[in-house]
Amino acid sequence: MIQPSYLNVFLTFAKNSMIRDMSFRMNFILQCISSLSWAAMNYGLFLIIYQFSDSIGRQTGWGESEFFIFLGTIWIINSLIQTFFMANATEFSEMIRTGNLDFALLKPIDTQFLISFPRVNWAQLANAFLGLAVIIFYLHQLLNDPSKKMDFSIWSVFAYVFFVFCGTVVMYSVMIILASTSIWMGRNQNLHNFWFYITNFYRYPMEIYERGIGWALWGTFTFVVPILVVSNVPARVLAQPLGGHWGLWDWTLATMSVVAAAGSLWVSRCVFRVALKSYRSASS
Amino acid sequence: MDATHWYGRATLWWTFFQISINERLVYRIDFVIGTLMRFLPTLTQVFLWWAIFDAVSSAGSADSASGPDGKIAGYTFSGMIAYYLMVIISRAFSSMPGLTTGIANQVRNGEIKKFLIQPVDMIGCLLVQRVAHKLVYYLIAALPFALVFWMCGDFFVSGWPPPDVMFVFITSLLLSFLLGFYLESCIGLIAFWFLEVTSLTFIYMLLNFLLSGHMFPLELLPTKPIDLRGFVEFMPFKYLAYFPAAVFLGKVEGAEMWRGLVMEVMWVLFFILLSRWLWSRGVKRYSGFGG
């Protein structure tokens, strides 16, 4: 049996999606504008909040510049997810309902790969660039602020990219697990909603949950569904004044991030396989 | 117009109403879960604002029994959370998911013809349908809402408002339903001219989110360099979320409150007339696409 070249298949997917996006150019531009304006509004909200307060939480180190680096990180991860996986996960749910998954199962290529990547939503990448711009701007601010002792080297950049990658893997796994549940439920119309509600928790620094019943959320979303690590670890690498002199806790978090990425990917693979076994096709 | 004419209309609308009610009851479990999930973002908001208030309060007060003692734009921490909870109530009345796109799609694919050949008024039918949907929604959502508000009772420091405020509050909620309905219908009817209103709907959603007070209390809006705070006073959006909530919480009182209510009535009338006008003009230039 011939082994398909996964990279080439992916590149073909990416190219086809690009061709498709470019044939509806106006729509492409509108989509970019639309996701950019949601991000801008989010930015506006926090600009307003920082008019009234100079930090989110007391002594947490999330001042204005630091927090906007966090926000930029969220935009990047979100946009990667939406570019590469969101449309595909929705499509996967739809394939299960209509029975079109039969065709994916027949192809001589890994099914999870095939359903995860066919459509690349290039327009959603706009927010990643915006996030990058915001991060560079505020990092510059931080580095020029004599009151903040920042450690920044080329290694921070590598570490950042690495942890963003780990985070994206975790989010991808969560999404595949959610999408796989459609096999059991027949149809998962709430996929988008579920996704929205889950990502709601990872959009803020984890310090805000460190009180009262918040600790329960903190524990759940750090260790069980590790989505707090997704956003917090990369953002801390760049933004936290302590970035250079990490304590035990920071190292634990960073390790968590890697473990979470590997672990969640493995769990998602298992869930996907088990779910596929219950697939009974549909229609004719 | 004789009596049979009105009798005919009434039975017609009653039938529409029943169909819509049954349509909604099909998905009741989905509904209850969906309603409870709606409060999840509020949970994160509680912790986010807790942290923000922590930074502006005196040390240690954030974790004391009485909560952080600082104030932001006239809001205490409890006041802020109470505001977000009340906005969910306002939005339960004023939000009209799918109305704009529904109308636009009907215009585009020609389904709207059925309203042109039958003696049935489209906007009226849609209104009856929405009333039915909302009623079912309140019926099913009442329990989850009661649960959440009971658990969050402590955030409402001053308790129930006096009867006259309560009256204005409920009236403004009912009006916000009408305002939301007619405003979004008008945007949908623009499809007679543009066919594709997705980007228009998007702009509306964005403005609504920002200017209605859905995102944060309008008091937080800056007055410099542009007076956004003053600007929203002249917009219809604030009646969709901010106004009922602010009335309930005593942020808008006395003469100002009654003036707001009158303004809201004006906006409702304005959009009713506008939708009538758009409909009559639109139908004239309608060219009937689709089969």
XYZ file of C-alpha atoms in Angstrom:
575
model
C 0.000 0.000 0.000
C 1.284 3.440 -0.899
C 1.773 5.818 1.984
C 0.191 9.151 1.154
C 2.401 12.172 1.640
C 0.585 14.005 4.402
C 2.451 17.216 3.832
C 1.603 17.297 0.144
C -2.029 16.521 0.831
C -2.161 19.348 3.347
C -0.485 21.770 0.949
C -3.039 20.858 -1.694
C -5.828 21.497 0.784
C -4.305 24.853 1.652
C -3.883 25.795 -1.988
C -7.421 24.818 -2.926
C -8.817 26.790 -0.034
C -6.778 29.779 -1.067
C -8.072 29.536 -4.631
C -11.601 29.308 -3.300
C -11.134 32.290 -1.006
C -9.641 34.322 -3.796
C -12.560 33.663 -6.127
C -14.844 35.467 -3.689
C -12.476 38.302 -2.984
C -15.006 40.781 -1.643
C -16.325 38.192 0.759
C -12.775 37.450 1.847
C -12.118 41.094 2.637
C -15.412 41.440 4.499
C -14.575 38.402 6.592
C -11.196 39.874 7.469
C -12.798 43.168 8.422
C -15.445 41.446 10.463
C -13.051 39.425 12.589
C -10.722 42.398 12.935
C -13.520 44.602 14.211
C -14.557 42.084 16.870
C -10.974 42.043 18.057
C -10.838 45.830 17.963
C -13.959 46.013 20.099
C -12.434 43.630 22.603
C -9.389 45.859 22.656
C -11.607 48.894 23.209
C -13.282 47.281 26.189
C -9.961 46.779 27.930
C -8.697 50.216 26.964
C -11.757 51.535 28.788
C -11.181 49.246 31.760
C -7.584 50.427 32.047
C -8.864 53.997 32.217
C -10.325 53.083 35.577
C -7.826 50.596 36.923
C -4.136 50.097 36.305
C -4.068 46.362 36.778
C -6.346 43.344 36.563
C -6.137 41.967 40.055
C -3.903 43.265 42.817
C -0.210 42.428 42.511
C -0.790 40.033 39.636
C 1.509 41.866 37.270
C -1.185 42.199 34.599
C -0.807 45.901 33.944
C -1.920 47.473 30.692
C 1.005 46.498 28.472
C 1.279 43.009 29.956
C -2.417 42.380 29.546
C -2.482 43.478 25.921
C 0.281 40.999 25.222
C -2.005 38.414 26.780
C -4.884 39.595 24.606
C -2.708 39.443 21.489
C -1.806 35.864 22.366
C -5.485 34.973 22.651
C -6.136 36.474 19.228
C -3.299 34.480 17.702
C -4.412 31.154 19.168
C -8.069 31.805 18.368
C -7.253 32.800 14.866
C -5.090 29.707 14.286
C -7.968 27.543 15.500
C -10.457 29.322 13.304
C -8.204 29.295 10.295
C -7.338 25.631 10.399
C -9.940 23.751 12.416
C -13.217 25.525 13.119
C -14.814 25.121 9.687
C -13.563 21.539 9.500
C -15.021 20.556 12.852
C -18.391 21.988 11.844
C -18.134 20.178 8.543
C -17.304 16.941 10.363
C -20.498 17.198 12.443
C -22.406 17.804 9.253
C -20.761 14.799 7.527
C -21.930 12.573 10.355
C -25.490 13.800 10.031
C -25.627 13.465 6.275
C -23.646 10.237 6.070
C -20.939 11.793 3.922
C -18.362 10.504 6.366
C -18.572 7.205 4.428
C -16.468 8.779 1.690
C -13.836 9.984 4.128
C -13.602 6.514 5.670
C -13.003 4.933 2.263
C -9.994 7.032 1.390
C -6.539 5.514 1.931
C -5.451 8.154 4.413
C -5.837 8.672 8.131
C -9.443 9.683 8.761
C -8.683 12.098 11.568
C -6.189 13.884 9.338
C -8.654 13.977 6.479
C -11.474 15.503 8.472
C -9.221 17.918 10.396
C -7.599 19.810 7.560
C -9.534 19.956 4.267
C -10.583 23.579 4.550
C -8.235 26.373 5.509
C -10.129 29.550 6.290
C -7.470 32.049 5.279
C -9.508 35.119 6.144
C -9.407 34.246 9.828
C -5.642 34.614 9.825
C -6.114 38.394 9.871
C -6.485 38.375 13.641
C -3.202 36.545 14.089
C -1.422 39.398 12.336
C -3.289 41.909 14.434
C -2.309 39.982 17.554
C 1.302 39.943 16.443
C 1.267 43.684 15.837
C -0.272 44.352 19.250
C 2.272 42.104 20.948
C 5.221 43.768 19.241
C 3.896 47.221 20.123
C 3.331 46.492 23.798
C 6.522 44.487 24.141
C 8.335 47.529 22.849
C 6.555 49.627 25.488
C 7.532 47.219 28.228
C 11.163 47.036 27.162
C 11.422 50.822 27.146
C 9.833 51.142 30.560
C 12.650 51.588 33.076
C 10.372 50.660 35.989
C 9.903 47.152 34.581
C 12.842 44.817 34.550
C 12.216 42.749 31.477
C 14.285 39.848 30.334
C 13.936 39.402 26.661
C 16.063 37.400 24.297
C 15.715 35.423 21.121
C 14.941 32.436 23.337
C 11.787 34.117 24.582
C 10.588 34.253 20.988
C 11.311 30.573 20.448
C 9.682 29.639 23.731
C 6.684 31.773 22.852
C 6.188 30.148 19.452
C 6.616 26.718 21.011
C 4.016 27.333 23.735
C 1.566 28.897 21.296
C 1.934 25.719 19.267
C 1.292 23.570 22.360
C -1.751 25.668 23.171
C -3.136 25.321 19.686
C -2.742 21.558 19.915
C -4.737 21.503 23.164
C -7.508 23.606 21.653
C -7.558 21.423 18.538
C -7.953 18.331 20.706
C -10.803 19.859 22.679
C -12.508 20.703 19.436
C -12.069 17.224 17.941
C -13.464 15.683 21.118
C -16.490 17.992 20.981
C -17.010 17.266 17.301
C -16.676 13.511 17.835
C -19.568 13.580 20.263
C -21.794 14.319 17.260
C -21.413 10.660 16.323
C -23.266 9.678 19.473
C -25.724 12.544 19.484
C -26.525 12.346 15.786
C -26.186 16.029 15.446
C -24.347 18.533 17.500
C -25.889 21.866 16.753
C -24.500 23.309 19.914
C -20.905 22.752 18.835
C -20.366 26.422 18.158
C -22.029 27.415 21.414
C -20.093 24.876 23.436
C -16.923 26.097 21.879
C -17.781 29.692 22.639
C -18.589 28.925 26.264
C -15.452 26.881 26.831
C -13.137 29.405 25.242
C -14.760 32.004 27.422
C -12.760 30.698 30.345
C -9.356 30.899 28.727
C -9.614 34.486 27.625
C -8.404 35.991 30.885
C -5.320 35.610 33.067
C -5.705 32.626 35.384
C -5.075 34.806 38.440
C -8.625 36.149 38.284
C -10.003 32.755 39.297
C -7.833 32.502 42.389
C -10.534 33.263 44.947
C -13.636 31.639 46.432
C -15.398 29.192 44.142
C -13.113 30.433 41.408
C -10.543 27.927 42.661
C -12.821 25.144 41.421
C -12.824 26.656 37.947
C -9.109 27.281 38.223
C -8.438 23.631 39.072
C -10.769 22.259 36.426
C -9.415 24.409 33.635
C -5.787 23.965 34.592
C -5.645 20.236 35.212
C -8.770 18.539 33.824
C -9.500 20.540 30.684
C -6.193 22.402 30.541
C -7.337 25.442 28.599
C -6.051 28.016 31.066
C -2.531 26.814 30.381
C -3.098 27.343 26.677
C -3.247 31.107 26.928
C -1.400 31.777 30.156
C 1.886 30.039 29.512
C 2.860 31.758 26.245
C 1.588 35.126 27.486
C 3.631 34.802 30.674
C 6.762 33.957 28.716
C 6.616 37.345 27.028
C 4.710 39.584 29.385
C 5.350 38.775 32.992
C 8.032 40.892 34.556
C 9.261 37.702 36.180
C 9.712 36.076 32.776
C 13.456 35.741 33.186
C 13.550 34.474 36.740
C 10.929 31.845 36.787
C 9.906 30.267 40.036
C 8.834 26.721 40.616
C 5.248 27.549 39.738
C 6.132 28.962 36.325
C 8.125 25.871 35.476
C 5.263 23.678 36.619
C 2.910 25.594 34.357
C 5.274 25.344 31.419
C 5.646 21.610 31.940
C 1.864 21.371 32.261
C 1.536 23.024 28.890
C 3.688 20.412 27.154
C 2.077 17.525 29.036
C -1.362 18.953 28.267
C -0.596 19.194 24.566
C 0.640 15.617 24.313
C -2.008 14.239 26.647
C -4.980 15.976 25.084
C -3.873 15.006 21.605
C -3.719 11.393 22.715
C -7.119 11.562 24.420
C -8.680 13.206 21.389
C -7.269 10.462 19.176
C -8.784 7.800 21.457
C -12.152 9.528 21.644
C -12.161 9.942 17.891
C -11.438 6.260 17.310
C -14.001 5.037 19.814
C -16.561 7.427 18.354
C -15.867 6.204 14.823
C -16.685 2.653 15.924
C -20.213 3.795 16.776
C -20.671 5.457 13.400
C -23.629 3.900 11.618
C -23.770 6.057 8.506
C -26.968 7.775 7.483
C -29.329 8.211 4.557
C -29.072 5.794 1.642
C -63.663 47.060 7.592
C -66.492 44.966 8.988
C -66.534 42.587 11.897
C -65.877 39.420 9.843
C -62.728 40.962 8.465
C -61.300 41.447 11.918
C -62.549 38.076 13.046
C -60.742 36.505 10.092
C -57.546 38.295 10.970
C -57.738 37.318 14.604
C -58.235 33.612 13.835
C -55.436 33.738 11.302
C -53.021 35.221 13.814
C -54.186 32.814 16.488
C -53.354 29.902 14.168
C -49.932 31.367 13.448
C -49.400 31.799 17.156
C -50.257 28.154 17.924
C -48.035 26.822 15.161
C -45.118 28.891 16.402
C -45.623 27.731 19.988
C -45.615 24.082 18.980
C -42.614 24.635 16.742
C -40.648 25.848 19.736
C -41.750 23.196 22.207
C -40.075 20.540 20.073
C -36.639 21.479 21.353
C -37.387 22.075 25.037
C -34.445 20.184 26.572
C -32.056 21.936 24.234
C -33.649 25.135 25.451
C -33.134 24.581 29.176
C -29.507 23.595 28.681
C -28.956 26.500 26.304
C -30.406 28.926 28.833
C -28.226 27.705 31.669
C -25.142 27.841 29.448
C -25.986 31.439 28.703
C -24.915 32.320 32.216
C -21.440 30.806 31.877
C -19.931 33.954 30.348
C -21.406 35.869 33.286
C -19.440 33.616 35.591
C -16.155 34.642 33.966
C -17.326 38.221 34.060
C -17.836 37.965 37.817
C -14.215 36.915 38.299
C -12.850 39.384 35.781
C -14.605 42.305 37.474
C -13.711 40.974 40.882
C -10.051 41.194 39.900
C -10.500 44.630 38.356
C -12.283 45.955 41.435
C -9.654 44.347 43.624
C -7.060 46.613 42.030
C -9.054 49.788 42.766
C -10.187 48.841 46.282
C -8.423 49.032 49.599
C -6.100 46.109 50.294
C -7.767 42.972 51.524
C -11.346 44.148 50.975
C -11.743 42.048 47.829
C -11.694 38.828 49.785
C -13.713 40.079 52.740
C -17.365 39.145 53.166
C -18.593 42.518 51.905
C -16.555 42.331 48.703
C -14.221 44.946 47.217
C -15.097 48.469 48.345
C -13.876 50.423 45.315
C -16.088 52.068 42.708
C -15.772 52.303 38.939
C -17.883 54.913 37.132
C -20.390 54.875 39.979
C -20.656 51.102 40.081
C -19.694 48.982 43.039
C -18.605 45.405 42.397
C -22.063 44.042 43.275
C -23.658 46.775 41.195
C -21.567 45.782 38.198
C -22.525 42.106 38.424
C -26.178 42.999 39.036
C -25.975 45.131 35.903
C -24.707 42.248 33.764
C -27.425 39.978 35.138
C -30.123 42.532 34.392
C -28.776 42.988 30.884
C -29.413 39.295 30.295
C -33.055 39.994 31.183
C -33.211 42.965 28.816
C -31.669 40.893 26.065
C -34.151 38.104 26.673
C -36.757 40.602 25.510
C -34.938 42.602 22.873
C -32.734 40.098 21.055
C -34.210 38.680 17.854
C -31.896 35.941 16.634
C -32.221 35.304 12.922
C -34.907 37.892 12.232
C -32.875 40.073 9.888
C -31.349 37.218 7.927
C -34.732 35.459 7.858
C -36.416 38.396 6.158
C -33.472 38.995 3.838
C -33.416 35.346 2.772
C -37.138 35.363 2.074
C -36.708 38.402 -0.120
C -33.746 36.920 -1.926
C -35.086 33.467 -2.641
C -38.548 34.721 -3.508
C -40.375 33.066 -0.636
C -41.801 36.462 0.186
C -44.201 36.052 -2.728
C -46.531 34.098 -0.513
C -47.204 37.253 1.443
C -47.884 39.178 -1.734
C -50.544 36.827 -3.042
C -52.226 36.126 0.285
C -54.105 38.703 2.312
C -51.612 38.253 5.149
C -49.302 40.923 6.423
C -45.725 39.665 6.683
C -44.457 41.917 9.470
C -47.598 41.191 11.488
C -47.129 37.449 11.081
C -43.486 37.626 12.047
C -44.445 39.639 15.104
C -46.992 37.051 16.210
C -44.396 34.352 15.619
C -41.815 36.170 17.732
C -44.297 36.771 20.541
C -45.020 33.042 20.579
C -41.318 32.149 20.556
C -40.563 34.575 23.345
C -43.468 33.320 25.461
C -42.274 29.740 25.153
C -38.795 30.919 25.932
C -39.887 32.648 29.154
C -41.940 29.645 30.150
C -39.000 27.283 29.840
C -36.264 29.705 30.852
C -38.102 30.864 33.977
C -36.688 28.048 36.070
C -33.011 28.424 35.115
C -33.344 32.205 35.430
C -34.942 31.936 38.869
C -32.185 29.583 39.979
C -29.377 31.869 38.829
C -30.962 35.029 40.221
C -31.678 33.321 43.520
C -28.035 32.268 43.761
C -26.902 35.753 42.807
C -29.363 37.535 45.104
C -26.532 39.015 47.154
C -25.378 41.147 44.245
C -28.656 43.054 44.332
C -27.778 45.113 47.358
C -30.783 47.429 47.382
C -33.377 44.699 46.756
C -36.577 45.253 44.806
C -37.174 48.770 43.462
C -40.346 50.779 44.393
C -43.570 50.158 42.396
C -43.271 53.129 40.034
C -39.735 52.089 39.048
C -40.961 48.533 38.649
C -43.695 49.792 36.342
C -41.222 51.692 34.165
C -38.886 48.696 34.204
C -41.522 46.264 32.939
C -42.889 48.731 30.391
C -39.401 49.409 29.086
C -38.802 45.655 28.743
C -41.986 45.196 26.701
C -41.063 48.205 24.586
C -37.557 46.855 24.083
C -39.114 43.739 22.596
C -41.012 45.889 20.076
C -37.989 48.082 19.440
C -35.740 45.080 18.813
C -38.336 43.535 16.531
C -39.044 46.576 14.375
C -35.440 47.754 14.255
C -34.202 44.401 12.998
C -37.153 44.064 10.620
C -36.171 47.369 9.043
C -32.628 46.135 8.485
C -33.994 42.915 6.989
C -36.298 44.846 4.668
C -33.324 46.716 3.231
C -32.755 43.449 1.364
C -35.328 44.726 -1.151
C -32.630 47.136 -2.291
C -29.388 45.304 -1.623
C -30.325 41.590 -1.566
C -27.225 40.799 0.461
C -27.455 42.344 3.928
C -24.913 40.180 5.771
C -22.410 42.990 6.176
C -25.164 45.366 7.241
C -26.346 42.876 9.848
C -22.808 42.589 11.022
C -22.404 46.327 11.478
C -25.691 46.383 13.344
C -24.545 43.567 15.639
C -21.315 45.370 16.366
C -23.028 48.677 17.126
C -25.645 46.921 19.178
C -23.058 45.084 21.237
C -21.075 48.218 21.926
C -23.741 50.926 22.201
C -26.616 49.046 23.809
C -24.693 48.457 27.019
C -24.484 44.727 26.374
C -20.718 44.769 26.656
C -20.393 47.111 29.654
C -22.471 49.780 31.414
C -22.694 52.873 29.240
C -21.366 55.016 32.095
C -17.933 53.602 31.307
C -17.906 55.104 27.823
C -15.417 57.947 27.425
C -16.515 61.563 27.079
C -13.146 62.626 25.686
C -11.830 63.003 22.987
C -15.173 62.052 21.414
C -18.231 62.247 23.608
C -19.376 58.655 23.101
C -21.312 58.762 26.347
C -23.396 61.696 25.098
C -23.710 60.141 21.651
C -25.381 56.921 22.825
C -28.120 58.981 24.465
C -29.347 59.911 21.007
C -29.225 56.358 19.686
C -31.992 53.753 19.903
C -29.572 51.019 20.955
C -29.422 51.809 24.648
C -33.063 50.800 25.073
C -32.214 47.261 23.977
C -30.058 46.484 27.009
C -28.869 49.369 29.147
C -32.058 51.280 29.875
C -34.232 48.583 31.527
C -31.251 47.384 33.580
C -30.313 50.913 34.662
C -33.909 51.669 35.645
C -34.116 48.546 37.767
C -30.844 49.306 39.509
C -31.781 52.943 40.167
C -29.057 54.330 37.880
C -31.658 56.316 35.973
C -34.213 57.954 38.237
C -37.076 60.427 38.454
C -37.701 62.757 35.523
C -34.806 61.293 33.572
C -36.349 57.836 33.835
C -39.735 58.994 32.524
C -38.072 60.969 29.765
C -36.187 57.825 28.771
C -39.424 55.881 28.627
C -41.041 58.492 26.385
C -37.986 58.420 24.122
C -38.250 54.669 23.923
C -41.909 54.922 22.844
C -40.855 57.439 20.198
C -38.192 55.114 18.854
C -40.648 52.228 18.707
C -43.157 54.354 16.783
C -40.403 55.579 14.490
C -39.313 52.063 13.575
C -42.914 50.835 13.158
C -43.545 53.602 10.645
C -40.175 53.051 8.985
C -40.833 49.332 8.562
C -44.260 50.079 7.010
C -42.692 52.546 4.642
C -39.819 50.238 3.704
C -42.270 47.406 3.089
C -44.558 49.416 0.809
C -41.634 50.877 -1.136
C -39.806 47.571 -1.250
C -42.727 45.572 -2.583
C -43.087 48.067 -5.431
C -39.575 47.510 -6.662
C -39.543 43.802 -5.888
C -38.739 41.743 -8.954
C -39.499 38.245 -7.658
C -36.438 36.084 -7.883
C -36.530 32.374 -7.398
C -39.180 29.865 -8.317
